mmCIF file of C-alpha atoms in Angstrom:
data_model
loop_
_atom_site.group_PDB
_atom_site.id
_atom_site.type_symbol
_atom_site.label_atom_id
_atom_site.label_comp_id
_atom_site.label_asym_id
_atom_site.label_seq_id
_atom_site.Cartn_x
_atom_site.Cartn_y
_atom_site.Cartn_z
ATOM 1 C CA UNK A 3 0.000 0.000 0.000
ATOM 2 C CA UNK A 4 1.387 3.425 -0.981
ATOM 3 C CA UNK A 5 1.566 6.350 1.419
ATOM 4 C CA UNK A 6 -1.221 8.130 -0.436
ATOM 5 C CA UNK A 7 -3.474 5.081 -0.296
ATOM 6 C CA UNK A 8 -2.674 4.768 3.412
ATOM 7 C CA UNK A 9 -3.909 8.315 3.990
ATOM 8 C CA UNK A 10 -7.087 7.529 2.065
ATOM 9 C CA UNK A 11 -7.740 4.600 4.413
ATOM 10 C CA UNK A 12 -7.216 6.893 7.405
ATOM 11 C CA UNK A 13 -9.640 9.438 5.935
ATOM 12 C CA UNK A 14 -12.277 6.765 5.375
ATOM 13 C CA UNK A 15 -11.897 5.697 9.013
ATOM 14 C CA UNK A 16 -12.143 9.305 10.246
ATOM 15 C CA UNK A 17 -15.218 9.959 8.106
ATOM 16 C CA UNK A 18 -16.877 6.759 9.297
ATOM 17 C CA UNK A 19 -16.202 7.679 12.938
ATOM 18 C CA UNK A 20 -17.523 11.222 12.439
ATOM 19 C CA UNK A 21 -20.652 10.044 10.669
ATOM 20 C CA UNK A 22 -21.378 7.465 13.370
ATOM 21 C CA UNK A 23 -20.811 10.014 16.142
ATOM 22 C CA UNK A 24 -23.031 12.584 14.421
ATOM 23 C CA UNK A 25 -25.650 9.945 13.709
ATOM 24 C CA UNK A 26 -25.861 9.082 17.418
ATOM 25 C CA UNK A 27 -25.367 12.672 18.597
ATOM 26 C CA UNK A 28 -28.019 14.348 16.443
ATOM 27 C CA UNK A 29 -31.465 13.454 15.168
ATOM 28 C CA UNK A 30 -31.069 14.927 11.697
ATOM 29 C CA UNK A 31 -27.587 14.101 10.415
ATOM 30 C CA UNK A 32 -28.724 10.984 8.538
ATOM 31 C CA UNK A 33 -31.879 12.680 7.290
ATOM 32 C CA UNK A 34 -32.045 12.528 3.499
ATOM 33 C CA UNK A 35 -32.304 16.310 3.228
ATOM 34 C CA UNK A 36 -29.128 16.845 5.275
ATOM 35 C CA UNK A 37 -27.085 14.266 3.354
ATOM 36 C CA UNK A 38 -28.317 15.740 0.058
ATOM 37 C CA UNK A 39 -27.337 19.196 1.263
ATOM 38 C CA UNK A 40 -23.837 17.991 2.212
ATOM 39 C CA UNK A 41 -23.293 16.371 -1.182
ATOM 40 C CA UNK A 42 -24.652 19.383 -3.084
ATOM 41 C CA UNK A 43 -22.469 21.766 -1.070
ATOM 42 C CA UNK A 44 -19.363 19.610 -1.405
ATOM 43 C CA UNK A 45 -19.809 19.007 -5.152
ATOM 44 C CA UNK A 46 -18.379 22.361 -6.418
ATOM 45 C CA UNK A 47 -15.399 22.016 -4.062
ATOM 46 C CA UNK A 48 -14.794 18.475 -5.310
ATOM 47 C CA UNK A 49 -15.138 19.436 -8.982
ATOM 48 C CA UNK A 50 -12.540 22.202 -8.652
ATOM 49 C CA UNK A 51 -10.457 19.965 -6.387
ATOM 50 C CA UNK A 52 -10.106 17.457 -9.236
ATOM 51 C CA UNK A 53 -8.153 20.064 -11.201
ATOM 52 C CA UNK A 54 -6.391 21.467 -8.152
ATOM 53 C CA UNK A 55 -5.015 18.009 -7.361
ATOM 54 C CA UNK A 56 -3.254 17.922 -10.731
ATOM 55 C CA UNK A 57 -1.963 21.472 -10.174
ATOM 56 C CA UNK A 58 -0.529 20.733 -6.723
ATOM 57 C CA UNK A 59 0.965 17.426 -7.893
ATOM 58 C CA UNK A 60 3.072 19.540 -10.307
ATOM 59 C CA UNK A 61 4.270 21.540 -7.243
ATOM 60 C CA UNK A 62 2.014 24.450 -8.184
ATOM 61 C CA UNK A 63 -1.083 26.007 -6.643
ATOM 62 C CA UNK A 64 -4.011 28.137 -7.775
ATOM 63 C CA UNK A 65 -5.410 30.521 -5.174
ATOM 64 C CA UNK A 66 -7.471 32.408 -7.768
ATOM 65 C CA UNK A 67 -10.248 29.818 -8.195
ATOM 66 C CA UNK A 68 -12.699 31.671 -5.932
ATOM 67 C CA UNK A 69 -12.362 34.896 -7.904
ATOM 68 C CA UNK A 70 -12.518 33.001 -11.208
ATOM 69 C CA UNK A 71 -15.751 31.380 -10.006
ATOM 70 C CA UNK A 72 -17.193 34.841 -9.351
ATOM 71 C CA UNK A 73 -16.346 35.956 -12.906
ATOM 72 C CA UNK A 74 -17.985 32.888 -14.447
ATOM 73 C CA UNK A 75 -21.046 33.167 -12.209
ATOM 74 C CA UNK A 76 -21.769 36.803 -13.005
ATOM 75 C CA UNK A 77 -21.227 36.304 -16.758
ATOM 76 C CA UNK A 78 -23.419 33.200 -16.982
ATOM 77 C CA UNK A 79 -26.081 34.554 -14.605
ATOM 78 C CA UNK A 80 -26.457 37.784 -16.566
ATOM 79 C CA UNK A 81 -26.683 35.871 -19.865
ATOM 80 C CA UNK A 82 -29.351 33.585 -18.396
ATOM 81 C CA UNK A 83 -31.321 36.565 -17.109
ATOM 82 C CA UNK A 84 -31.051 38.721 -20.217
ATOM 83 C CA UNK A 85 -31.290 36.056 -22.949
ATOM 84 C CA UNK A 86 -33.061 32.742 -23.463
ATOM 85 C CA UNK A 87 -29.862 30.746 -23.122
ATOM 86 C CA UNK A 88 -30.551 27.018 -22.761
ATOM 87 C CA UNK A 89 -28.889 24.551 -20.368
ATOM 88 C CA UNK A 90 -26.138 23.202 -22.624
ATOM 89 C CA UNK A 91 -25.095 26.587 -24.132
ATOM 90 C CA UNK A 92 -25.036 28.106 -20.638
ATOM 91 C CA UNK A 93 -22.727 25.350 -19.380
ATOM 92 C CA UNK A 94 -20.522 25.729 -22.477
ATOM 93 C CA UNK A 95 -20.213 29.469 -21.798
ATOM 94 C CA UNK A 96 -19.225 28.697 -18.208
ATOM 95 C CA UNK A 97 -16.640 26.152 -19.322
ATOM 96 C CA UNK A 98 -15.268 28.569 -21.915
ATOM 97 C CA UNK A 99 -14.944 31.557 -19.588
ATOM 98 C CA UNK A 100 -13.398 29.402 -16.871
ATOM 99 C CA UNK A 101 -11.024 27.829 -19.384
ATOM 100 C CA UNK A 102 -9.802 31.242 -20.559
ATOM 101 C CA UNK A 103 -9.125 32.353 -16.984
ATOM 102 C CA UNK A 104 -7.325 29.085 -16.231
ATOM 103 C CA UNK A 105 -5.254 29.396 -19.404
ATOM 104 C CA UNK A 106 -4.169 32.890 -18.337
ATOM 105 C CA UNK A 107 -2.864 31.407 -15.094
ATOM 106 C CA UNK A 108 -1.217 28.530 -16.930
ATOM 107 C CA UNK A 109 0.622 30.721 -19.423
ATOM 108 C CA UNK A 110 1.816 33.106 -16.706
ATOM 109 C CA UNK A 111 3.033 30.245 -14.481
ATOM 110 C CA UNK A 112 4.626 28.226 -17.282
ATOM 111 C CA UNK A 113 6.374 31.090 -19.047
ATOM 112 C CA UNK A 114 6.811 33.579 -16.201
ATOM 113 C CA UNK A 115 9.052 31.226 -14.201
ATOM 114 C CA UNK A 116 7.639 32.766 -10.995
ATOM 115 C CA UNK A 117 6.139 30.563 -8.287
ATOM 116 C CA UNK A 118 2.487 29.844 -8.921
ATOM 117 C CA UNK A 119 1.328 31.264 -5.589
ATOM 118 C CA UNK A 120 2.638 34.709 -6.613
ATOM 119 C CA UNK A 121 1.048 34.535 -10.068
ATOM 120 C CA UNK A 122 -2.324 33.266 -8.883
ATOM 121 C CA UNK A 123 -2.429 35.654 -5.923
ATOM 122 C CA UNK A 124 -2.129 38.422 -8.493
ATOM 123 C CA UNK A 125 -4.841 36.959 -10.718
ATOM 124 C CA UNK A 126 -7.025 36.404 -7.633
ATOM 125 C CA UNK A 127 -7.208 40.173 -7.242
ATOM 126 C CA UNK A 128 -7.397 40.795 -11.005
ATOM 127 C CA UNK A 129 -10.278 38.355 -11.522
ATOM 128 C CA UNK A 130 -12.132 39.743 -8.502
ATOM 129 C CA UNK A 131 -11.786 43.251 -9.959
ATOM 130 C CA UNK A 132 -13.146 42.041 -13.299
ATOM 131 C CA UNK A 133 -16.074 40.331 -11.550
ATOM 132 C CA UNK A 134 -16.930 43.484 -9.598
ATOM 133 C CA UNK A 135 -16.822 45.553 -12.791
ATOM 134 C CA UNK A 136 -19.259 43.165 -14.479
ATOM 135 C CA UNK A 137 -21.485 43.179 -11.376
ATOM 136 C CA UNK A 138 -21.477 46.994 -11.661
ATOM 137 C CA UNK A 139 -22.209 47.371 -7.967
ATOM 138 C CA UNK A 140 -25.344 45.191 -8.028
ATOM 139 C CA UNK A 141 -26.318 41.616 -7.295
ATOM 140 C CA UNK A 142 -27.678 39.536 -10.155
ATOM 141 C CA UNK A 143 -31.304 38.818 -9.320
ATOM 142 C CA UNK A 144 -34.049 37.158 -11.330
ATOM 143 C CA UNK A 145 -31.836 34.387 -12.669
ATOM 144 C CA UNK A 146 -34.034 31.693 -14.286
ATOM 145 C CA UNK A 147 -33.807 28.076 -13.187
ATOM 146 C CA UNK A 148 -32.173 26.902 -16.455
ATOM 147 C CA UNK A 149 -29.237 25.352 -14.577
ATOM 148 C CA UNK A 150 -31.385 23.691 -11.910
ATOM 149 C CA UNK A 151 -30.544 20.290 -13.429
ATOM 150 C CA UNK A 152 -26.969 20.634 -12.095
ATOM 151 C CA UNK A 153 -28.015 22.397 -8.891
ATOM 152 C CA UNK A 154 -28.942 20.953 -5.540
ATOM 153 C CA UNK A 155 -32.730 21.301 -5.744
ATOM 154 C CA UNK A 156 -35.375 18.681 -6.443
ATOM 155 C CA UNK A 157 -34.872 18.949 -10.218
ATOM 156 C CA UNK A 158 -31.133 18.499 -9.746
ATOM 157 C CA UNK A 159 -31.328 15.035 -8.188
ATOM 158 C CA UNK A 160 -31.827 11.477 -9.381
ATOM 159 C CA UNK A 161 -32.708 8.778 -6.850
ATOM 160 C CA UNK A 162 -32.048 11.411 -4.196
ATOM 161 C CA UNK A 163 -28.435 12.024 -5.289
ATOM 162 C CA UNK A 164 -27.519 15.520 -6.549
ATOM 163 C CA UNK A 165 -26.437 15.522 -10.190
ATOM 164 C CA UNK A 166 -23.579 17.859 -9.273
ATOM 165 C CA UNK A 167 -22.180 15.207 -6.948
ATOM 166 C CA UNK A 168 -22.502 12.534 -9.623
ATOM 167 C CA UNK A 169 -20.591 14.825 -11.993
ATOM 168 C CA UNK A 170 -17.915 15.331 -9.352
ATOM 169 C CA UNK A 171 -17.499 11.578 -8.838
ATOM 170 C CA UNK A 172 -17.304 10.898 -12.590
ATOM 171 C CA UNK A 173 -14.728 13.648 -13.089
ATOM 172 C CA UNK A 174 -12.699 12.392 -10.139
ATOM 173 C CA UNK A 175 -12.728 8.844 -11.529
ATOM 174 C CA UNK A 176 -11.644 10.105 -14.937
ATOM 175 C CA UNK A 177 -8.812 12.209 -13.530
ATOM 176 C CA UNK A 178 -7.704 9.339 -11.279
ATOM 177 C CA UNK A 179 -7.443 7.018 -14.287
ATOM 178 C CA UNK A 180 -5.640 9.683 -16.345
ATOM 179 C CA UNK A 181 -3.059 10.508 -13.673
ATOM 180 C CA UNK A 182 -2.472 6.875 -12.762
ATOM 181 C CA UNK A 183 -2.418 5.189 -16.156
ATOM 182 C CA UNK A 184 -1.946 7.725 -18.982
ATOM 183 C CA UNK A 185 1.702 8.574 -19.812
ATOM 184 C CA UNK A 186 0.942 12.306 -19.865
ATOM 185 C CA UNK A 187 -0.801 11.940 -16.523
ATOM 186 C CA UNK A 188 2.250 10.273 -15.018
ATOM 187 C CA UNK A 189 4.302 13.180 -16.349
ATOM 188 C CA UNK A 190 2.572 15.455 -13.819
ATOM 189 C CA UNK A 191 4.180 13.518 -10.956
ATOM 190 C CA UNK A 192 7.571 13.726 -12.631
ATOM 191 C CA UNK A 193 7.224 17.500 -13.014
ATOM 192 C CA UNK A 194 6.276 17.882 -9.357
ATOM 193 C CA UNK A 195 9.123 15.658 -8.239
ATOM 194 C CA UNK A 196 11.826 17.407 -10.257
ATOM 195 C CA UNK A 197 10.838 19.749 -13.095
ATOM 196 C CA UNK A 198 14.382 20.251 -14.540
ATOM 197 C CA UNK A 199 14.946 16.488 -14.628
ATOM 198 C CA UNK A 200 11.537 15.986 -16.237
ATOM 199 C CA UNK A 201 12.440 18.530 -18.906
ATOM 200 C CA UNK A 202 15.728 16.751 -19.585
ATOM 201 C CA UNK A 203 13.813 13.469 -19.884
ATOM 202 C CA UNK A 204 11.857 14.951 -22.783
ATOM 203 C CA UNK A 205 8.647 15.827 -20.936
ATOM 204 C CA UNK A 206 6.995 18.957 -22.303
ATOM 205 C CA UNK A 207 6.826 20.681 -18.937
ATOM 206 C CA UNK A 208 5.527 24.012 -20.220
ATOM 207 C CA UNK A 209 2.672 22.399 -22.134
ATOM 208 C CA UNK A 210 1.704 20.213 -19.170
ATOM 209 C CA UNK A 211 1.637 23.193 -16.801
ATOM 210 C CA UNK A 212 -0.551 25.244 -19.119
ATOM 211 C CA UNK A 213 -2.915 22.274 -19.501
ATOM 212 C CA UNK A 214 -3.446 21.608 -15.772
ATOM 213 C CA UNK A 215 -4.266 25.242 -15.019
ATOM 214 C CA UNK A 216 -6.570 25.402 -18.042
ATOM 215 C CA UNK A 217 -8.355 22.212 -16.965
ATOM 216 C CA UNK A 218 -8.766 23.659 -13.477
ATOM 217 C CA UNK A 219 -10.304 26.779 -15.010
ATOM 218 C CA UNK A 220 -12.738 24.687 -17.050
ATOM 219 C CA UNK A 221 -13.758 22.837 -13.879
ATOM 220 C CA UNK A 222 -14.231 26.187 -12.113
ATOM 221 C CA UNK A 223 -16.665 27.035 -14.915
ATOM 222 C CA UNK A 224 -18.597 23.814 -14.353
ATOM 223 C CA UNK A 225 -18.646 24.371 -10.581
ATOM 224 C CA UNK A 226 -19.983 27.891 -11.143
ATOM 225 C CA UNK A 227 -22.880 26.481 -13.164
ATOM 226 C CA UNK A 228 -23.650 24.057 -10.321
ATOM 227 C CA UNK A 229 -23.683 26.909 -7.795
ATOM 228 C CA UNK A 230 -25.970 29.015 -10.007
ATOM 229 C CA UNK A 231 -28.220 25.974 -10.387
ATOM 230 C CA UNK A 232 -28.685 25.976 -6.619
ATOM 231 C CA UNK A 233 -30.806 29.116 -6.975
ATOM 232 C CA UNK A 234 -30.813 32.450 -5.212
ATOM 233 C CA UNK A 235 -29.085 35.724 -5.936
ATOM 234 C CA UNK A 236 -25.601 35.824 -7.423
ATOM 235 C CA UNK A 237 -23.859 38.159 -4.994
ATOM 236 C CA UNK A 238 -20.612 40.081 -5.388
ATOM 237 C CA UNK A 239 -19.108 37.944 -2.619
ATOM 238 C CA UNK A 240 -19.523 34.773 -4.708
ATOM 239 C CA UNK A 241 -16.542 32.461 -4.417
ATOM 240 C CA UNK A 242 -14.952 34.297 -1.496
ATOM 241 C CA UNK A 243 -12.901 31.797 0.519
ATOM 242 C CA UNK A 244 -13.615 28.955 -1.913
ATOM 243 C CA UNK A 245 -9.920 28.556 -2.714
ATOM 244 C CA UNK A 246 -9.215 27.693 0.926
ATOM 245 C CA UNK A 247 -11.872 24.970 0.949
ATOM 246 C CA UNK A 248 -10.542 23.474 -2.275
ATOM 247 C CA UNK A 249 -6.900 23.533 -1.186
ATOM 248 C CA UNK A 250 -7.918 22.108 2.191
ATOM 249 C CA UNK A 251 -9.719 19.207 0.503
ATOM 250 C CA UNK A 252 -6.688 18.450 -1.682
ATOM 251 C CA UNK A 253 -4.096 18.684 1.086
ATOM 252 C CA UNK A 254 -6.194 16.800 3.643
ATOM 253 C CA UNK A 255 -6.717 14.164 0.946
ATOM 254 C CA UNK A 256 -3.003 13.391 0.953
ATOM 255 C CA UNK A 257 -1.657 15.376 -2.000
ATOM 256 C CA UNK A 258 1.794 16.677 -1.083
ATOM 257 C CA UNK A 259 2.009 20.465 -1.049
ATOM 258 C CA UNK A 260 5.619 19.957 -2.192
ATOM 259 C CA UNK A 261 4.432 18.212 -5.364
ATOM 260 C CA UNK A 262 5.135 14.822 -6.873
ATOM 261 C CA UNK A 263 2.584 12.830 -4.888
ATOM 262 C CA UNK A 264 -1.180 12.823 -4.539
ATOM 263 C CA UNK A 265 -4.475 11.190 -5.400
ATOM 264 C CA UNK A 266 -7.713 12.687 -6.643
ATOM 265 C CA UNK A 267 -9.647 10.029 -4.716
ATOM 266 C CA UNK A 268 -8.086 11.412 -1.546
ATOM 267 C CA UNK A 269 -9.338 14.835 -2.616
ATOM 268 C CA UNK A 270 -12.902 13.512 -2.808
ATOM 269 C CA UNK A 271 -12.565 12.172 0.743
ATOM 270 C CA UNK A 272 -10.986 15.431 1.900
ATOM 271 C CA UNK A 273 -13.901 17.407 0.438
ATOM 272 C CA UNK A 274 -16.373 15.122 2.199
ATOM 273 C CA UNK A 275 -14.519 15.659 5.468
ATOM 274 C CA UNK A 276 -14.671 19.441 5.042
ATOM 275 C CA UNK A 277 -18.386 19.218 4.245
ATOM 276 C CA UNK A 278 -19.043 16.915 7.190
ATOM 277 C CA UNK A 279 -17.275 19.244 9.625
ATOM 278 C CA UNK A 280 -19.257 22.220 8.306
ATOM 279 C CA UNK A 281 -22.529 20.319 8.678
ATOM 280 C CA UNK A 282 -21.584 19.073 12.154
ATOM 281 C CA UNK A 283 -20.876 22.574 13.456
ATOM 282 C CA UNK A 284 -24.279 23.738 12.174
ATOM 283 C CA UNK A 285 -26.242 20.754 13.499
ATOM 284 C CA UNK A 286 -24.608 20.939 16.930
ATOM 285 C CA UNK A 287 -25.337 24.657 17.190
ATOM 286 C CA UNK A 288 -21.703 25.604 17.652
ATOM 287 C CA UNK A 289 -20.220 28.923 16.594
ATOM 288 C CA UNK A 290 -19.552 29.012 12.841
ATOM 289 C CA UNK A 291 -15.952 30.146 13.465
ATOM 290 C CA UNK A 292 -15.199 26.651 14.737
ATOM 291 C CA UNK A 293 -15.528 25.306 11.188
ATOM 292 C CA UNK A 294 -12.450 27.261 10.120
ATOM 293 C CA UNK A 295 -10.640 26.152 13.292
ATOM 294 C CA UNK A 296 -11.278 22.442 12.704
ATOM 295 C CA UNK A 297 -10.388 22.630 9.009
ATOM 296 C CA UNK A 298 -7.214 24.536 9.892
ATOM 297 C CA UNK A 299 -6.228 21.824 12.362
ATOM 298 C CA UNK A 300 -6.812 19.115 9.731
ATOM 299 C CA UNK A 301 -4.668 21.038 7.225
ATOM 300 C CA UNK A 302 -1.823 21.461 9.716
ATOM 301 C CA UNK A 303 -1.932 17.773 10.597
ATOM 302 C CA UNK A 304 -1.902 16.760 6.923
ATOM 303 C CA UNK A 305 0.960 19.127 6.045
ATOM 304 C CA UNK A 306 2.903 18.071 9.149
ATOM 305 C CA UNK A 307 2.597 14.392 8.264
ATOM 306 C CA UNK A 308 3.636 15.171 4.678
ATOM 307 C CA UNK A 309 6.734 17.092 5.787
ATOM 308 C CA UNK A 310 7.752 14.314 8.176
ATOM 309 C CA UNK A 311 7.398 11.756 5.381
ATOM 310 C CA UNK A 312 9.500 13.903 3.055
ATOM 311 C CA UNK A 313 12.209 14.333 5.683
ATOM 312 C CA UNK A 314 12.274 10.609 6.358
ATOM 313 C CA UNK A 315 12.466 9.854 2.627
ATOM 314 C CA UNK A 316 15.448 12.168 2.186
ATOM 315 C CA UNK A 317 17.275 10.517 5.087
ATOM 316 C CA UNK A 318 16.820 7.165 3.424
#
């Protein structure tokens, strides 16, 4: 069993223990409505986390995904409100806008030769500015329910399971297969382990970096459509703090922040853990600030374990 798979087993055990404790400690945790709400809430984080896993495996990071989500949401929401855009065209617009924003990050990271956290911190603020300009100081109200099929409402579920969650699982399975079995997917681990050596081995590092950030942007676009499908106003604060949830899910899931190691299946489990903690704090009536505290503790534990493993590996 690999170290990543070992962490996945630990996460499954932690989730099982939490779910059992919450099931005995509350009357509503195992209610269908609560479980559906958890899955619908976790789905956008998981969808973006699929791309973020590939990014972090290459020893990069993208802290701009929350702001990019806001750009996609306001563009798609305004088009839905002002035109008769159908479901598929609306999703394609979201994927396209997200892909362009992701490609901007990818080109800047790949060709700028500056650490990704600096580049994406800059685009975080740039994308947020663009979103606010498109919002023009107003919320987007009166958005039709065109995207309800990928939202978390009654029309967005089959057999009680949110379609957004099913999409997230399918995407995660696809990315897992790609990164584990496709030669270009395995290249991502080589880049994260040692980019100069990967380049010398003939791997097209620049192209791979641009692709993972672009894919992450496309997934941000899909996640934005899922959030819009959940209904309600599209506010100027859309996506604020989302990057922290996504990165938390990836890191807690066992992907090394140093690059070169990680699993998208661990990301799915990490997202479920984040969603479970959020739900638990609400159901138990605790202060909402405790959610951030618990997630922060999980992140520190995951990063600490990762650093200890890396130190031990270097000694060997």
